[in-house]
Tab-separated table of C-alpha atoms in Angstrom:
chain	number	residue	atom	x	y	z
A	204	UNK	CA	0.162	0.015	0.042
A	205	UNK	CA	1.385	3.420	-0.993
A	206	UNK	CA	2.153	6.119	1.496
A	207	UNK	CA	-0.537	8.446	-0.071
A	208	UNK	CA	-3.302	5.783	0.197
A	209	UNK	CA	-2.334	5.150	3.992
A	210	UNK	CA	-2.483	9.156	4.493
A	211	UNK	CA	-5.875	9.270	2.779
A	212	UNK	CA	-7.428	6.314	4.948
A	213	UNK	CA	-5.923	7.859	8.046
A	214	UNK	CA	-7.457	11.362	7.055
A	215	UNK	CA	-10.881	9.770	6.777
A	216	UNK	CA	-10.350	8.278	10.255
A	217	UNK	CA	-9.331	11.857	11.348
A	218	UNK	CA	-12.770	13.406	10.273
A	219	UNK	CA	-14.334	10.899	12.538
A	220	UNK	CA	-12.051	11.971	15.340
A	221	UNK	CA	-12.548	15.664	14.377
A	222	UNK	CA	-16.547	14.894	14.779
A	223	UNK	CA	-16.174	13.345	18.202
A	224	UNK	CA	-14.075	16.302	19.231
A	225	UNK	CA	-16.442	18.965	17.939
A	226	UNK	CA	-19.692	17.364	19.156
A	227	UNK	CA	-18.089	17.007	22.576
A	228	UNK	CA	-17.105	20.670	22.896
A	229	UNK	CA	-20.515	21.498	21.603
A	230	UNK	CA	-22.233	19.649	24.335
A	231	UNK	CA	-19.744	19.801	27.190
A	232	UNK	CA	-19.086	23.652	27.338
A	233	UNK	CA	-22.793	24.421	28.003
A	234	UNK	CA	-23.526	21.468	30.127
A	235	UNK	CA	-20.285	22.263	32.044
A	236	UNK	CA	-21.815	25.769	32.995
A	237	UNK	CA	-25.110	24.308	34.063
A	238	UNK	CA	-23.142	21.679	36.416
A	239	UNK	CA	-21.053	24.574	37.731
A	240	UNK	CA	-24.084	26.332	38.692
A	241	UNK	CA	-25.549	23.428	40.280
A	242	UNK	CA	-22.344	22.799	42.103
A	243	UNK	CA	-22.641	26.198	43.724
A	244	UNK	CA	-26.494	25.958	44.571
A	245	UNK	CA	-27.681	27.087	47.605
A	246	UNK	CA	-29.673	23.766	48.005
A	247	UNK	CA	-27.673	21.239	50.018
A	248	UNK	CA	-29.193	18.199	48.139
A	249	UNK	CA	-28.583	19.592	44.631
A	250	UNK	CA	-24.903	20.521	45.720
A	251	UNK	CA	-24.362	16.872	47.050
A	252	UNK	CA	-25.739	15.210	43.906
A	253	UNK	CA	-23.513	17.436	41.656
A	254	UNK	CA	-20.524	16.533	43.557
A	255	UNK	CA	-21.224	12.884	43.401
A	256	UNK	CA	-21.714	13.161	39.573
A	257	UNK	CA	-18.341	15.079	39.153
A	258	UNK	CA	-16.739	12.847	41.458
A	259	UNK	CA	-17.690	9.662	39.535
A	260	UNK	CA	-17.000	11.205	36.100
A	261	UNK	CA	-13.432	12.226	37.132
A	262	UNK	CA	-12.701	9.357	39.286
A	263	UNK	CA	-13.565	6.553	36.562
A	264	UNK	CA	-11.811	5.935	33.264
A	265	UNK	CA	-13.528	7.402	30.238
A	266	UNK	CA	-13.192	4.092	28.518
A	267	UNK	CA	-15.376	2.491	31.174
A	268	UNK	CA	-17.899	5.015	30.982
A	269	UNK	CA	-18.199	4.402	27.287
A	270	UNK	CA	-18.866	0.871	27.921
A	271	UNK	CA	-21.330	1.369	30.675
A	272	UNK	CA	-23.189	3.935	28.334
A	273	UNK	CA	-23.048	1.603	25.403
A	274	UNK	CA	-24.139	-1.773	27.240
A	275	UNK	CA	-26.553	-0.266	29.835
A	276	UNK	CA	-29.636	0.028	27.212
A	277	UNK	CA	-29.496	-3.684	26.483
A	278	UNK	CA	-28.532	-5.079	29.888
A	279	UNK	CA	-30.702	-2.765	32.150
A	280	UNK	CA	-33.572	-1.964	29.764
A	281	UNK	CA	-33.515	-4.806	27.354
A	282	UNK	CA	-33.209	-2.591	24.378
A	283	UNK	CA	-31.363	-3.934	21.241
A	284	UNK	CA	-28.203	-2.262	20.093
A	285	UNK	CA	-28.207	-0.788	16.729
A	286	UNK	CA	-25.405	-0.039	14.400
A	287	UNK	CA	-25.333	3.586	15.608
A	288	UNK	CA	-25.242	2.802	19.191
A	289	UNK	CA	-21.488	2.773	19.419
A	290	UNK	CA	-21.355	6.274	17.936
A	291	UNK	CA	-24.286	7.549	20.370
A	292	UNK	CA	-22.552	6.157	23.428
A	293	UNK	CA	-19.254	7.476	22.664
A	294	UNK	CA	-20.669	10.906	22.077
A	295	UNK	CA	-22.684	10.864	25.248
A	296	UNK	CA	-19.568	9.569	27.324
A	297	UNK	CA	-17.463	12.319	26.093
A	298	UNK	CA	-19.816	14.865	26.718
A	299	UNK	CA	-20.792	13.983	30.266
A	300	UNK	CA	-17.199	13.268	31.186
A	301	UNK	CA	-15.805	16.602	29.959
A	302	UNK	CA	-18.603	18.483	31.299
A	303	UNK	CA	-17.453	17.477	34.767
A	304	UNK	CA	-13.952	18.782	34.117
A	305	UNK	CA	-15.297	21.910	32.491
A	306	UNK	CA	-17.720	22.504	35.512
A	307	UNK	CA	-14.835	22.522	37.956
A	308	UNK	CA	-12.876	24.933	35.834
A	309	UNK	CA	-15.910	27.303	35.419
A	310	UNK	CA	-16.368	27.066	39.443
A	311	UNK	CA	-12.860	27.901	40.186
A	312	UNK	CA	-12.994	30.804	37.791
A	313	UNK	CA	-16.346	32.430	38.885
A	314	UNK	CA	-15.240	31.858	42.593
A	315	UNK	CA	-12.003	33.520	42.166
A	316	UNK	CA	-13.892	36.855	41.405
A	317	UNK	CA	-13.660	39.201	44.434
A	318	UNK	CA	-17.247	39.641	46.099
A	319	UNK	CA	-16.655	43.412	46.039
A	320	UNK	CA	-17.195	43.332	42.261
A	321	UNK	CA	-20.703	41.951	42.826
A	322	UNK	CA	-21.457	44.455	45.611
A	323	UNK	CA	-20.171	47.484	43.455
A	324	UNK	CA	-22.236	46.262	40.427
A	325	UNK	CA	-25.292	45.992	42.730
A	326	UNK	CA	-24.690	49.551	44.008
A	327	UNK	CA	-24.629	50.673	40.298
A	328	UNK	CA	-28.032	49.147	39.555
A	329	UNK	CA	-26.786	46.024	37.705
A	330	UNK	CA	-29.078	43.102	37.796
A	331	UNK	CA	-27.611	39.569	38.560
A	332	UNK	CA	-27.734	38.662	35.028
A	333	UNK	CA	-26.188	41.830	33.888
A	334	UNK	CA	-23.390	41.572	36.471
A	335	UNK	CA	-22.532	38.123	35.379
A	336	UNK	CA	-22.568	38.712	31.755
A	337	UNK	CA	-20.885	42.172	31.581
A	338	UNK	CA	-18.635	42.131	34.563
A	339	UNK	CA	-17.941	38.724	35.746
A	340	UNK	CA	-17.962	36.364	32.558
A	341	UNK	CA	-15.175	38.379	30.781
A	342	UNK	CA	-12.713	37.899	33.595
A	343	UNK	CA	-13.757	34.425	34.273
A	344	UNK	CA	-13.166	33.619	30.459
A	345	UNK	CA	-9.743	35.059	30.694
A	346	UNK	CA	-8.770	33.142	33.899
A	347	UNK	CA	-9.862	29.745	32.978
A	348	UNK	CA	-8.683	29.810	29.302
A	349	UNK	CA	-5.489	28.235	30.164
A	350	UNK	CA	-6.915	25.365	32.156
A	351	UNK	CA	-9.685	25.018	29.283
A	352	UNK	CA	-6.941	25.019	26.801
A	353	UNK	CA	-5.218	21.997	28.628
A	354	UNK	CA	-8.622	20.118	28.661
A	355	UNK	CA	-9.308	20.758	25.006
A	356	UNK	CA	-5.889	19.510	23.895
A	357	UNK	CA	-6.340	16.464	25.818
A	358	UNK	CA	-9.730	15.958	24.425
A	359	UNK	CA	-7.948	15.548	20.862
A	360	UNK	CA	-5.970	12.872	22.111
A	361	UNK	CA	-8.842	11.208	24.029
A	362	UNK	CA	-10.856	10.656	20.882
A	363	UNK	CA	-8.478	7.665	20.256
A	364	UNK	CA	-10.297	5.848	23.270
A	365	UNK	CA	-13.525	5.540	20.985
A	366	UNK	CA	-11.675	2.625	19.465
A	367	UNK	CA	-12.432	0.542	22.434
A	368	UNK	CA	-16.144	0.166	21.751
A	369	UNK	CA	-15.610	-0.110	17.809
A	370	UNK	CA	-15.773	3.386	16.448
A	371	UNK	CA	-13.472	3.693	13.483
A	372	UNK	CA	-11.653	6.661	14.226
A	373	UNK	CA	-8.100	7.693	13.113
A	374	UNK	CA	-6.381	5.378	15.900
A	375	UNK	CA	-8.524	2.493	14.907
A	376	UNK	CA	-7.462	2.923	11.416
A	377	UNK	CA	-3.852	3.222	12.043
A	378	UNK	CA	-4.014	0.043	14.405
A	379	UNK	CA	-5.558	-2.023	11.408
A	380	UNK	CA	-3.058	-0.573	8.854
A	381	UNK	CA	-0.052	-1.268	11.221
A	382	UNK	CA	-1.518	-4.924	11.386
A	383	UNK	CA	-1.965	-5.432	7.850
A	384	UNK	CA	1.082	-3.696	6.517
A	385	UNK	CA	3.406	-4.755	9.287
A	386	UNK	CA	4.792	-1.228	9.450
A	387	UNK	CA	4.916	1.498	12.021
A	388	UNK	CA	4.448	4.282	9.361
A	389	UNK	CA	0.593	4.586	9.901
A	390	UNK	CA	1.346	5.334	13.689
A	391	UNK	CA	3.931	8.096	12.575
A	392	UNK	CA	1.315	9.552	10.204
A	393	UNK	CA	-1.447	9.405	13.011
A	394	UNK	CA	0.839	11.228	15.342
A	395	UNK	CA	1.553	13.768	12.900
A	396	UNK	CA	-2.168	14.487	12.306
A	397	UNK	CA	-2.605	14.860	16.151
A	398	UNK	CA	0.126	17.155	16.488
A	399	UNK	CA	-0.647	19.412	13.785
A	400	UNK	CA	-4.323	19.833	15.079
A	401	UNK	CA	-3.183	20.524	18.340
A	402	UNK	CA	-0.653	22.873	17.316
A	403	UNK	CA	-3.550	24.793	15.503
A	404	UNK	CA	-5.659	24.759	18.568
A	405	UNK	CA	-2.640	26.164	20.709
A	406	UNK	CA	-2.330	28.974	18.167
A	407	UNK	CA	-5.934	29.686	18.415
A	408	UNK	CA	-5.903	29.608	22.083
A	409	UNK	CA	-2.771	31.880	22.334
A	410	UNK	CA	-4.648	34.338	20.132
A	411	UNK	CA	-7.549	34.421	22.402
A	412	UNK	CA	-5.409	34.898	25.237
A	413	UNK	CA	-3.791	37.958	23.781
A	414	UNK	CA	-7.289	39.082	22.912
A	415	UNK	CA	-8.224	39.045	26.418
A	416	UNK	CA	-5.186	40.472	27.930
A	417	UNK	CA	-6.923	44.012	28.330
A	418	UNK	CA	-8.592	42.307	31.344
A	419	UNK	CA	-6.128	42.772	34.051
A	420	UNK	CA	-6.369	40.776	37.405
């Protein structure tokens, strides 16, 4: 098999990895905000349940969570698995897993804002929503961006875990090519894809940090 053919096959797998990455961010970023707010709720039971959810998601392997979500409909509810079940289980597992990590980052950012800023906004007649959107959120985004960037880069690499339940992303394709071609070249090409994509993300994050640099602590 030619190098070009292997690269084309790996690129097709990379597009699947890219879909997992995109759907995870689209789902986990807003869900993480909701989880963070529940984590800071004044209601004790709500805080306890949310802390338990975060603890379980962060304390168990993502791969195990994918297996649980994939097989639970059959073993718990007797629902037959479809060809698309692997894909849906992968996306669901990634979203609920990363939402837990994002929630703790959001919470740390929100709680880092001095209480005096809330009080000053109240004196100026801002509503809670206005205070959060205009005063708190821009500062929170700046403070959490490095931590969020680390998680986003980790997410790119974690997409390779989807192979464990049979989703044919780039790493799965690379493993199959290594076995069939008896060559490590597919792994090298896959590594290049991961690195280049992460490098682009790093450039975008650095640009975002520079754009937000006018918010001084």
